mmCIF file of C-alpha atoms in Angstrom:
data_model
loop_
_atom_site.group_PDB
_atom_site.id
_atom_site.type_symbol
_atom_site.label_atom_id
_atom_site.label_comp_id
_atom_site.label_asym_id
_atom_site.label_seq_id
_atom_site.Cartn_x
_atom_site.Cartn_y
_atom_site.Cartn_z
ATOM 1 C CA ALA A 1 -3.433 -84.213 -17.149
ATOM 2 C CA GLU A 2 -2.819 -86.400 -20.196
ATOM 3 C CA GLU A 3 -0.927 -89.142 -18.352
ATOM 4 C CA ARG A 4 -2.648 -92.527 -18.388
ATOM 5 C CA ALA A 5 -0.657 -94.190 -15.580
ATOM 6 C CA ALA A 6 1.359 -93.324 -12.530
ATOM 7 C CA LEU A 7 4.961 -94.549 -12.546
ATOM 8 C CA VAL A 8 6.760 -95.110 -9.240
ATOM 9 C CA LYS A 9 10.475 -95.976 -9.005
ATOM 10 C CA ILE A 10 12.201 -96.953 -5.782
ATOM 11 C CA HIS A 11 15.985 -97.399 -5.710
ATOM 12 C CA ASP A 12 18.179 -98.667 -2.886
ATOM 13 C CA ASN A 13 21.936 -98.701 -2.555
ATOM 14 C CA GLY A 14 22.307 -102.284 -1.344
ATOM 15 C CA PRO A 15 24.339 -105.099 -2.878
ATOM 16 C CA GLY A 16 21.916 -105.664 -5.759
ATOM 17 C CA LEU A 17 20.315 -108.916 -6.868
ATOM 18 C CA THR A 18 21.927 -111.950 -8.404
ATOM 19 C CA PRO A 19 20.586 -112.986 -11.823
ATOM 20 C CA GLU A 20 19.079 -116.122 -10.210
ATOM 21 C CA THR A 21 17.264 -114.067 -7.566
ATOM 22 C CA ARG A 22 15.964 -111.643 -10.201
ATOM 23 C CA LYS A 23 14.429 -114.531 -12.158
ATOM 24 C CA LYS A 24 12.512 -115.792 -9.098
ATOM 25 C CA LEU A 25 11.819 -112.484 -7.339
ATOM 26 C CA PHE A 26 8.077 -112.335 -8.046
ATOM 27 C CA SER A 27 7.434 -116.084 -7.680
ATOM 28 C CA PRO A 28 5.166 -117.173 -4.822
ATOM 29 C CA PHE A 29 7.046 -118.547 -1.803
ATOM 30 C CA TYR A 30 10.469 -117.379 -3.024
ATOM 31 C CA THR A 31 12.335 -115.463 -0.338
ATOM 32 C CA THR A 32 15.855 -114.354 0.459
ATOM 33 C CA LYS A 33 15.029 -113.834 4.138
ATOM 34 C CA PRO A 34 15.605 -116.582 6.733
ATOM 35 C CA ASP A 35 12.098 -116.169 8.161
ATOM 36 C CA GLY A 36 10.372 -114.830 5.054
ATOM 37 C CA MET A 37 7.205 -116.273 3.565
ATOM 38 C CA GLY A 38 7.939 -115.187 -0.005
ATOM 39 C CA MET A 39 4.493 -113.740 -0.591
ATOM 40 C CA GLY A 40 4.972 -109.957 -0.586
ATOM 41 C CA LEU A 41 6.186 -109.288 -4.131
ATOM 42 C CA SER A 42 3.970 -112.008 -5.576
ATOM 43 C CA ILE A 43 0.920 -110.369 -3.979
ATOM 44 C CA CYS A 44 2.041 -106.921 -5.172
ATOM 45 C CA ARG A 45 2.318 -108.210 -8.726
ATOM 46 C CA SER A 46 -1.123 -109.845 -8.556
ATOM 47 C CA ILE A 47 -2.773 -106.650 -7.291
ATOM 48 C CA LEU A 48 -1.049 -104.420 -9.840
ATOM 49 C CA THR A 49 -1.816 -106.790 -12.712
ATOM 50 C CA ALA A 50 -5.473 -107.055 -11.675
ATOM 51 C CA HIS A 51 -5.717 -103.266 -11.943
ATOM 52 C CA GLY A 52 -3.949 -103.031 -15.303
ATOM 53 C CA GLY A 53 -0.512 -102.167 -13.917
ATOM 54 C CA SER A 54 2.859 -103.854 -13.806
ATOM 55 C CA ILE A 55 5.928 -104.227 -11.600
ATOM 56 C CA SER A 56 9.558 -104.957 -12.406
ATOM 57 C CA ALA A 57 13.000 -104.899 -10.828
ATOM 58 C CA SER A 58 16.402 -104.111 -12.258
ATOM 59 C CA SER A 59 19.718 -104.442 -10.507
ATOM 60 C CA GLU A 60 23.433 -104.001 -10.901
ATOM 61 C CA PRO A 61 25.657 -106.018 -8.544
ATOM 62 C CA GLY A 62 27.050 -103.636 -5.956
ATOM 63 C CA ALA A 63 24.940 -100.724 -7.222
ATOM 64 C CA GLY A 64 21.542 -101.428 -5.682
ATOM 65 C CA THR A 65 18.159 -102.421 -7.024
ATOM 66 C CA THR A 66 15.392 -100.390 -8.624
ATOM 67 C CA PHE A 67 11.773 -101.481 -8.327
ATOM 68 C CA GLU A 68 9.395 -99.842 -10.767
ATOM 69 C CA PHE A 69 5.638 -100.122 -10.932
ATOM 70 C CA THR A 70 2.860 -98.550 -12.950
ATOM 71 C CA ILE A 71 -0.799 -98.263 -12.151
ATOM 72 C CA PRO A 72 -3.400 -96.744 -14.493
ATOM 73 C CA LEU A 73 -4.916 -93.466 -13.388
ATOM 74 C CA LYS A 74 -8.650 -93.437 -12.835
ATOM 75 C CA GLN A 75 -10.606 -91.834 -15.619
ATOM 76 C CA GLY A 76 -12.696 -88.820 -14.662
ATOM 77 C CA THR A 77 -16.441 -89.299 -14.405
ATOM 78 C CA GLY A 78 -17.369 -85.977 -15.874
#
């Protein structure tokens, strides 16, 4: 009841991200997919930021990637 934000963590067991990919991951039009547009994570970051939240990614080569985002919880109206 006293929490101010929801925290969501999603972890995969893929190959992880290279340091170069991690730097560009949330940039508009950056993609690692052959037919990707590179907009998804950039849009996610914009939406979360506009609502007072944040998003980040951490990765270990060969040990997967963890995406983590926070979004403030709505204050009660009485």
